CSV table of C-alpha atoms in Angstrom, one decimal:
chain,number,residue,atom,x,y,z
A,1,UNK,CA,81.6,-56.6,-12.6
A,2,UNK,CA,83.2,-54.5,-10.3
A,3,UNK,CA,81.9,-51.1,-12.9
A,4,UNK,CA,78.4,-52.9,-12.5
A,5,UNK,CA,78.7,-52.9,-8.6
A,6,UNK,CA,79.5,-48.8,-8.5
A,7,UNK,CA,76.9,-48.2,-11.0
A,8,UNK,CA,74.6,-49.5,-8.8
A,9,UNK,CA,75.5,-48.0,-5.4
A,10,UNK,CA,75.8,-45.0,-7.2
A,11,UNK,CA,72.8,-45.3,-8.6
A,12,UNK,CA,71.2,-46.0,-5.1
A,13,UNK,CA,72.8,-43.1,-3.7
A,14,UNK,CA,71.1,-40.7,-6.0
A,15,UNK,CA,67.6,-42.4,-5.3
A,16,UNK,CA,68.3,-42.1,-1.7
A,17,UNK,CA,69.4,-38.3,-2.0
A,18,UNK,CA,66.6,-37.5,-4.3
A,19,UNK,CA,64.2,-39.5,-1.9
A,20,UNK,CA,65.2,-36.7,1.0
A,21,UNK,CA,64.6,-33.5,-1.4
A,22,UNK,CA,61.3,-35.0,-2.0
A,23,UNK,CA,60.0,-36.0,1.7
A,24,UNK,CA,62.0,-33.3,3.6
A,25,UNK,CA,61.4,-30.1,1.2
A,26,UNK,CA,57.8,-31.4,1.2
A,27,UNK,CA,57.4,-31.9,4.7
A,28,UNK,CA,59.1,-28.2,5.3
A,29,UNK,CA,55.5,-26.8,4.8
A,30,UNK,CA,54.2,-28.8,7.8
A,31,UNK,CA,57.0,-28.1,9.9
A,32,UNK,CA,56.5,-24.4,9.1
A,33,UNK,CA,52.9,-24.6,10.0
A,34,UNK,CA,53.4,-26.4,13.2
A,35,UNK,CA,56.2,-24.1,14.2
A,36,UNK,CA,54.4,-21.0,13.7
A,37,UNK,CA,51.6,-22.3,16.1
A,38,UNK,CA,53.1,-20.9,19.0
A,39,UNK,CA,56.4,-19.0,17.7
A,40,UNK,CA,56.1,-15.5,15.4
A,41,UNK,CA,56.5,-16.6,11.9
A,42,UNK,CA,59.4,-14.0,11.2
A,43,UNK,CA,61.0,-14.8,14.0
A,44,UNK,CA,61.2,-18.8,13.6
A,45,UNK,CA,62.8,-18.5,10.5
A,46,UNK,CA,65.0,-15.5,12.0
A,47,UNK,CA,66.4,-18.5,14.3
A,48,UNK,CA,66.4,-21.0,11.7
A,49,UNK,CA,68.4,-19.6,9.1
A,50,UNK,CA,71.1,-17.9,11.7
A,51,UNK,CA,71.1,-21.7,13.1
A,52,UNK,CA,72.1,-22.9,10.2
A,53,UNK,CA,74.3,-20.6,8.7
A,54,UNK,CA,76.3,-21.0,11.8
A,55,UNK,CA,76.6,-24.6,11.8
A,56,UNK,CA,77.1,-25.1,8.0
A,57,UNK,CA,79.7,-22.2,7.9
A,58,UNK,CA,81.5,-24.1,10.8
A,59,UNK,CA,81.3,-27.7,9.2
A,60,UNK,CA,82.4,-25.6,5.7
A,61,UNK,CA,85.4,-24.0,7.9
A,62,UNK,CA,86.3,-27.7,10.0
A,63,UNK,CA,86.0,-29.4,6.6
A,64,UNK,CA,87.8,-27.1,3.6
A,65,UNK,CA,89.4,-24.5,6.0
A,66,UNK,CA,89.7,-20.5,5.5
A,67,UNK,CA,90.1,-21.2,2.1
A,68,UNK,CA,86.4,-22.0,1.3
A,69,UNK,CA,85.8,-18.2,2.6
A,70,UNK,CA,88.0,-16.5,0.2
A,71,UNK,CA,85.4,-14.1,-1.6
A,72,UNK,CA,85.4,-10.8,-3.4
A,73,UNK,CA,82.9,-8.0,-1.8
A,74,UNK,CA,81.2,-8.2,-5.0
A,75,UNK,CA,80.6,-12.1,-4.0
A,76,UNK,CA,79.4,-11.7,-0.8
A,77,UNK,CA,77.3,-9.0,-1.4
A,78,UNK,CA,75.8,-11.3,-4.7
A,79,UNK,CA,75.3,-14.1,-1.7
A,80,UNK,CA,73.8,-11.8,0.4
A,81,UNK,CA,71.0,-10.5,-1.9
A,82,UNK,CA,70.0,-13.7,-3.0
A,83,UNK,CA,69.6,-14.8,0.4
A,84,UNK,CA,67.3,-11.8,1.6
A,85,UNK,CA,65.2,-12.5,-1.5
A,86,UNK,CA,65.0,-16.1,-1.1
A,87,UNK,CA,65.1,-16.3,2.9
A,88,UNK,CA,63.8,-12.9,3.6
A,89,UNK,CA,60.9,-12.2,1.3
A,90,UNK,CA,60.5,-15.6,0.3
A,91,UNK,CA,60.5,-18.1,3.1
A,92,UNK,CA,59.3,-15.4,5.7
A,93,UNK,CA,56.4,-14.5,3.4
A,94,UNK,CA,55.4,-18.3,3.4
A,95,UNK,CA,55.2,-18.4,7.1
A,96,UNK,CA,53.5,-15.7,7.6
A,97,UNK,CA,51.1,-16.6,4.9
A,98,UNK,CA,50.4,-19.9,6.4
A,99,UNK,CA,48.8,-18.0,9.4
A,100,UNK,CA,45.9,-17.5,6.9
A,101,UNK,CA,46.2,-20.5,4.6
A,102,UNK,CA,46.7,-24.4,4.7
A,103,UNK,CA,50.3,-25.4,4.2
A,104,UNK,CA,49.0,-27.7,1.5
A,105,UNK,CA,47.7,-24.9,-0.7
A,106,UNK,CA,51.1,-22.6,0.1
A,107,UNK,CA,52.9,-25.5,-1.2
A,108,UNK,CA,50.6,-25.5,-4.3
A,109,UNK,CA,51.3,-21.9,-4.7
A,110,UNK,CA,54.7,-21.8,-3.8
A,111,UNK,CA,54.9,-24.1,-6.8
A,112,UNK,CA,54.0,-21.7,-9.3
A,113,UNK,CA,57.9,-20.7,-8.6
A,114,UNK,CA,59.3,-21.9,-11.6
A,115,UNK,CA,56.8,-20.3,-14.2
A,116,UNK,CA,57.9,-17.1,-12.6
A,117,UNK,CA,61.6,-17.7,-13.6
A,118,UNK,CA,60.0,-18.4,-16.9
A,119,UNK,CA,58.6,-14.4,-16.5
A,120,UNK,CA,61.9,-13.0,-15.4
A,121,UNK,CA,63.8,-14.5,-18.8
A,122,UNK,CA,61.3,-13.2,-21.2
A,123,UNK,CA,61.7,-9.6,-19.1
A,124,UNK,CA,64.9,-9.9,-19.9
A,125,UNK,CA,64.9,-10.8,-23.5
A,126,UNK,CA,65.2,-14.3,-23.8
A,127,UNK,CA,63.1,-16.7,-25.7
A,128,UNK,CA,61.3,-19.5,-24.5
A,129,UNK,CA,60.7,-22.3,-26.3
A,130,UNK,CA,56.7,-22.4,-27.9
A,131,UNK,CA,56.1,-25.1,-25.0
A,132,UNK,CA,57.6,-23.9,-22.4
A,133,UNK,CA,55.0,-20.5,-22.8
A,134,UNK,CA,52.5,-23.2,-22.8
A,135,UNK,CA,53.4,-24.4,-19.5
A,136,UNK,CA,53.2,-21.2,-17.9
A,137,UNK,CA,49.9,-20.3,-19.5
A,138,UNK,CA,48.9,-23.6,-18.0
A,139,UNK,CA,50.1,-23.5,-14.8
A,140,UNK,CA,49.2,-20.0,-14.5
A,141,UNK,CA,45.5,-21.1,-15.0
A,142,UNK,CA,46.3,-23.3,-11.6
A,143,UNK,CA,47.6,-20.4,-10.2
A,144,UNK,CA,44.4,-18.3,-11.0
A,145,UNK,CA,41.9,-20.8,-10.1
A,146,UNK,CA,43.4,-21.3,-6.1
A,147,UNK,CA,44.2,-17.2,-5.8
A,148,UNK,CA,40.2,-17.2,-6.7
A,149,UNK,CA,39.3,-19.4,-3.9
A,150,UNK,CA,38.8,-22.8,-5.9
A,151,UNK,CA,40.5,-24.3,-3.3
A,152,UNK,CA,38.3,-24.5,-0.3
A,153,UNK,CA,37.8,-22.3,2.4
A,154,UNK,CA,41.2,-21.6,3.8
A,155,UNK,CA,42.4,-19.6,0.3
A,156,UNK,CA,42.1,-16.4,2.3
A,157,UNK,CA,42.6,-13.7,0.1
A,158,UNK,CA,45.8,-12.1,2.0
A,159,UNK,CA,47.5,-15.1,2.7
A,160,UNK,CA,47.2,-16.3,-1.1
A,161,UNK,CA,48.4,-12.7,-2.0
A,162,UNK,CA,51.6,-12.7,0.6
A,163,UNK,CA,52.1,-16.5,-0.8
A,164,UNK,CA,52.5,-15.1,-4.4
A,165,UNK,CA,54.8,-12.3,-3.3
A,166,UNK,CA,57.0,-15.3,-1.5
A,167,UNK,CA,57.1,-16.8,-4.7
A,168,UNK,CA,58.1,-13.6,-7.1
A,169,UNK,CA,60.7,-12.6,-4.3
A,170,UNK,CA,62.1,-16.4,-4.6
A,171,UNK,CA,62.3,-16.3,-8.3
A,172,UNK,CA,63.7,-12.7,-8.0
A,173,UNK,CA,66.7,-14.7,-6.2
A,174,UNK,CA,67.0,-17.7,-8.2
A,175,UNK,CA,67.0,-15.7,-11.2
A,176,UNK,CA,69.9,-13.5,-9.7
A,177,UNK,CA,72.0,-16.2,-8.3
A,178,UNK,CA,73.3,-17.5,-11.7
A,179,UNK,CA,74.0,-13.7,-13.2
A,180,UNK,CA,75.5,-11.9,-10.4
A,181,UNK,CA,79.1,-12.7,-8.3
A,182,UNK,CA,78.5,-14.8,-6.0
A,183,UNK,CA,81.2,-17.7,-3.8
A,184,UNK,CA,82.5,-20.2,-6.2
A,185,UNK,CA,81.9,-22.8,-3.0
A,186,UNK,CA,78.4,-23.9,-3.1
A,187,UNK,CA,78.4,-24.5,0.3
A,188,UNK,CA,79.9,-21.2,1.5
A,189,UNK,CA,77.5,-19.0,-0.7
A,190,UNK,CA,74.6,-21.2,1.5
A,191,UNK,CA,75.9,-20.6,4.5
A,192,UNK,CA,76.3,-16.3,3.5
A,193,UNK,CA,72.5,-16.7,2.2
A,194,UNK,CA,71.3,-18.4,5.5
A,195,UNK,CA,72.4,-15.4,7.4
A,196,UNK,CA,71.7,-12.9,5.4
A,197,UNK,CA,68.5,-14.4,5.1
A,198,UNK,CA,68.1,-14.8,9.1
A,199,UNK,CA,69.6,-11.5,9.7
A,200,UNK,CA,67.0,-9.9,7.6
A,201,UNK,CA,64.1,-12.1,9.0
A,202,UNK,CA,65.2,-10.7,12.1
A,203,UNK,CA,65.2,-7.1,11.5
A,204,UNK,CA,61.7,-7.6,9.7
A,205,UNK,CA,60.4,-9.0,12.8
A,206,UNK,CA,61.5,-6.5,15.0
A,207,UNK,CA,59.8,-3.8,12.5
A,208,UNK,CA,57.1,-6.1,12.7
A,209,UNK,CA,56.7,-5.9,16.5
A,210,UNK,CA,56.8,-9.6,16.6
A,211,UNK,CA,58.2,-10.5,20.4
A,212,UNK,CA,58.9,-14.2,21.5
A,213,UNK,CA,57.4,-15.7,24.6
A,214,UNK,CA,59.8,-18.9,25.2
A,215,UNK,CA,57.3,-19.4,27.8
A,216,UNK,CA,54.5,-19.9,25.4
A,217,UNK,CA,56.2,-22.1,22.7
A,218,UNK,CA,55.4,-25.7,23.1
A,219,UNK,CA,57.4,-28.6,22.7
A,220,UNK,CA,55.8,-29.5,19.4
A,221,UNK,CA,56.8,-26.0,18.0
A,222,UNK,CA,60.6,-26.5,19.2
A,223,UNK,CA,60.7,-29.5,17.7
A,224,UNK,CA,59.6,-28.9,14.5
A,225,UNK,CA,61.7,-25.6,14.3
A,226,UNK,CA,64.5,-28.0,15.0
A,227,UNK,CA,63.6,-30.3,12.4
A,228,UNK,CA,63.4,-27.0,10.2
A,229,UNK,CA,67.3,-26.2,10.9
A,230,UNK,CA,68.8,-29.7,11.0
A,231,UNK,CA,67.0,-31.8,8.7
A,232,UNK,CA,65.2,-29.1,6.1
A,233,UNK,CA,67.9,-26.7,6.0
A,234,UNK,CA,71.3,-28.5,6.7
A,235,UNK,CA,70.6,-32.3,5.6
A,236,UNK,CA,67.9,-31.5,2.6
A,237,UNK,CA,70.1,-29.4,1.3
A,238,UNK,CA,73.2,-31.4,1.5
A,239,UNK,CA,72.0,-34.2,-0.4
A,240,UNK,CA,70.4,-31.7,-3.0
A,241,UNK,CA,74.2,-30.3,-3.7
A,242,UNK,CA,75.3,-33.4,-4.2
A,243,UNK,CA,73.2,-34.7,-6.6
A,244,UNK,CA,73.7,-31.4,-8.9
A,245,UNK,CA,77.6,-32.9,-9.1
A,246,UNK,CA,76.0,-36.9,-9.1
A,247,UNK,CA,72.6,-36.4,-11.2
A,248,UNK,CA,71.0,-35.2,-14.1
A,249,UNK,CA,69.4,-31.7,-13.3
A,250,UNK,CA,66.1,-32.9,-15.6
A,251,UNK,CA,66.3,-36.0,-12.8
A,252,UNK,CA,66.9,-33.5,-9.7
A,253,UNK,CA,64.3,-31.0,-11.2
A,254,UNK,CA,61.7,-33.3,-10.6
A,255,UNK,CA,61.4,-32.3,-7.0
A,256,UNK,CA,59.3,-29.3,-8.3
A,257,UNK,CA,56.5,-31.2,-8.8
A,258,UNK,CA,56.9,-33.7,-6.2
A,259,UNK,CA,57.2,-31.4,-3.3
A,260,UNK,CA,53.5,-30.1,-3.3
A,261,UNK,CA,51.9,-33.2,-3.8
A,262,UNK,CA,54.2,-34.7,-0.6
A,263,UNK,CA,53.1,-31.3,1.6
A,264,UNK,CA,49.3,-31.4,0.9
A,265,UNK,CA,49.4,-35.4,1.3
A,266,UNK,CA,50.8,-34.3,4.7
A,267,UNK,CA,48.7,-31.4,6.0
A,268,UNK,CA,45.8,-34.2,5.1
A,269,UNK,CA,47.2,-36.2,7.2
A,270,UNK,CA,48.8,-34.7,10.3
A,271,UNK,CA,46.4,-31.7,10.7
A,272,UNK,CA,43.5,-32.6,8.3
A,273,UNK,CA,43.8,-29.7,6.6
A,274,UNK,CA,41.0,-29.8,4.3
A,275,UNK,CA,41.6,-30.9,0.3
A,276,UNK,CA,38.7,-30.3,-2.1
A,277,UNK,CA,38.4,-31.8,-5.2
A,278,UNK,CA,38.6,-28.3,-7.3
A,279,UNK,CA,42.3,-27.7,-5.2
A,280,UNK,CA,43.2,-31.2,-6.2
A,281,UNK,CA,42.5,-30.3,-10.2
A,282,UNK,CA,43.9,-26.9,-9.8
A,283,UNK,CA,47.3,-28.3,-7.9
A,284,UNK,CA,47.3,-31.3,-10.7
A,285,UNK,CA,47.1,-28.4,-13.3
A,286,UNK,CA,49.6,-26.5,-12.0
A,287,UNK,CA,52.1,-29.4,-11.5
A,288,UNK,CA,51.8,-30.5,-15.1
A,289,UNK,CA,52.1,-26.7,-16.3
A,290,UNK,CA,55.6,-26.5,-14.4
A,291,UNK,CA,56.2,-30.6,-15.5
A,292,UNK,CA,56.0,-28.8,-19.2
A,293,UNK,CA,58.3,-26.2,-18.4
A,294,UNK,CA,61.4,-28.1,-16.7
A,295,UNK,CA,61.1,-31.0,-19.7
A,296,UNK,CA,60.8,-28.5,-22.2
A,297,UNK,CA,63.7,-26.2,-20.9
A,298,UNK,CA,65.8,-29.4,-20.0
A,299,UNK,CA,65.7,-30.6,-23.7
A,300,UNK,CA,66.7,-26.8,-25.0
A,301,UNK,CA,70.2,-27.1,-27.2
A,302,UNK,CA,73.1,-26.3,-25.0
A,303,UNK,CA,74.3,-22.3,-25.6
A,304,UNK,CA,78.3,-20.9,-25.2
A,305,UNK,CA,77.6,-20.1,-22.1
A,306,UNK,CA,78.4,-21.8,-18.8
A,307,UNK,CA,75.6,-24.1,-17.6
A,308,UNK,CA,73.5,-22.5,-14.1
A,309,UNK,CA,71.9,-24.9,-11.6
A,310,UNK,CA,69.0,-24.4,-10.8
A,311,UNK,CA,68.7,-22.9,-6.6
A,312,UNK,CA,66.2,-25.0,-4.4
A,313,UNK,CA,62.9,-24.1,-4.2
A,314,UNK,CA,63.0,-25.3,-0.6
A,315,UNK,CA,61.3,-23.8,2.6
């Protein structure tokens, strides 16, 4: 009885946890595009990741002590590049692409994320399963028909390019982060990524000649950058490390699929960003290509080599 009782909470717990990935890592899309209304893109997530590499690293440090920052150069360095290509030229690119395009169509794109990992393995010599090709060809076709401008009028042709680069540059890290060195604490390699990331984003701004007005920014931009730090980057990702020690990965992989259809229900709905039917097939397309991939590769018979999780495809 008492087996029955844990079971159960436990099981609650991992509904809960994977309830949060869902809605937050969705909602990140909104926040960006709210944020950016009145604060640089590059420089929003400059703040954002430096925020919250600074107060992860010091809950990591409270928590596990110097310990959980014992790394070789090799390892921090592996942390570091992964979190310039996923914070740095991916997340940065998104913002800056939703200046041009609807966060609901980035999160669409932004999808397309784990077809590209799908690109880097065959680079490299691996072999995918028959249906997992199958699923890229088929979410690729999603891809295709939004970069055309199936989606509706916002699919301007530079923000869909910069969203695609976002995309290649996150699957460039992901791809890295489970074959180079890199912190054997999950937590600590996060909190090195996060500001690497926010370092970077800030150097690229400055290039950029982005300068911000704290005048200018309104209150509805500061708060949804704060939501972006405490909630999308600390607590999202929290309860997404937990359930890769609490949950099955073909359970927590699931939030690939979800997230888009939770952002463009959002941008609807908060901004009215406009959804067309020929975005709603392409995005439904594209979901079901990636669905194809993450069952097929899930099912795949384990190999002698240690098992990867899979980084967030969060922004």
């Amino acid at each position: 009885m008492r087996q029955d009782s844990t079971d159960s909470r436990k099981a609650l717990l991992v509904w809960g946890a994977l309830a949060i990935v869902y809605v937050v890592w969705g909602s990140t899309y909104l926040a960006i595009m709210i944020t950016i209304e009145t604060i640089p893109p590059l420089l929003s997530g400059a703040v954002r990741f430096t925020t919250a590499a600074l107060v992860l690293g010091l809950a990591v440090y409270l928590l596990r002590g110097r310990d959980a920052f014992r790394m070789t150069w090799r390892e921090a360095g592996g942390a570091a590049l992964v979190g310039l290509l996923l914070l740095n030229g991916g997340n940065g690119m998104v913002a800056v692409a939703e200046q041009h395009i609807s966060s609901g169509l980035a999160a669409l794109l932004v999808a397309s994320t784990p077809l590209w990992l799908v690109v880097f393995r065959i680079l490299f010599r691996d072999r995918p399963r028959a249906l997992t090709l199958v699923g890229v060809l088929i979410g690729f076709g999603g891809v295709a028909v939004l970069s055309l401008g199936g989606g509706s009028n916002a699919a301007d042709g530079t923000g869909v390019a910069i969203i695609l680069l976002a995309s290649l540059s996150w699957a460039a890290g992901s791809f890295l982060a489970s074959r180079i060195p890199m912190p054997a604490n999950p937590f600590t390699a996060s909190a090195v990524e996060m500001a690497a990331g926010g370092v970077g984003l800030a150097l690229t701004a400055a290039a950029m000649g982005e300068r911000l007005d704290v005048a200018a920014v309104s209150a509805r931009s500061w708060t949804a950058l704060a939501y972006l730090i405490l909630i999308g980057s600390l607590v999202a990702f929290t309860a997404y490390v937990w359930l890769l020690g609490n949950a099955p990965i073909s359970l927590i992989s699931t939030y690939a699929y979800v997230n888009p259809v939770v952002a463009v229900v959002l941008g609807a709905l908060v901004l009215s960003e406009p959804v067309t039917g020929s975005m709603i097939a392409a995005g439904v397309v594209i979901v079901i290509g990636v669905a194809l991939v993450v069952s097929t590769e899930r099912r795949r018979k384990p190999e002698p080599v240690p098992e990867t999780k899979p980084e967030p495809a969060a922004v």
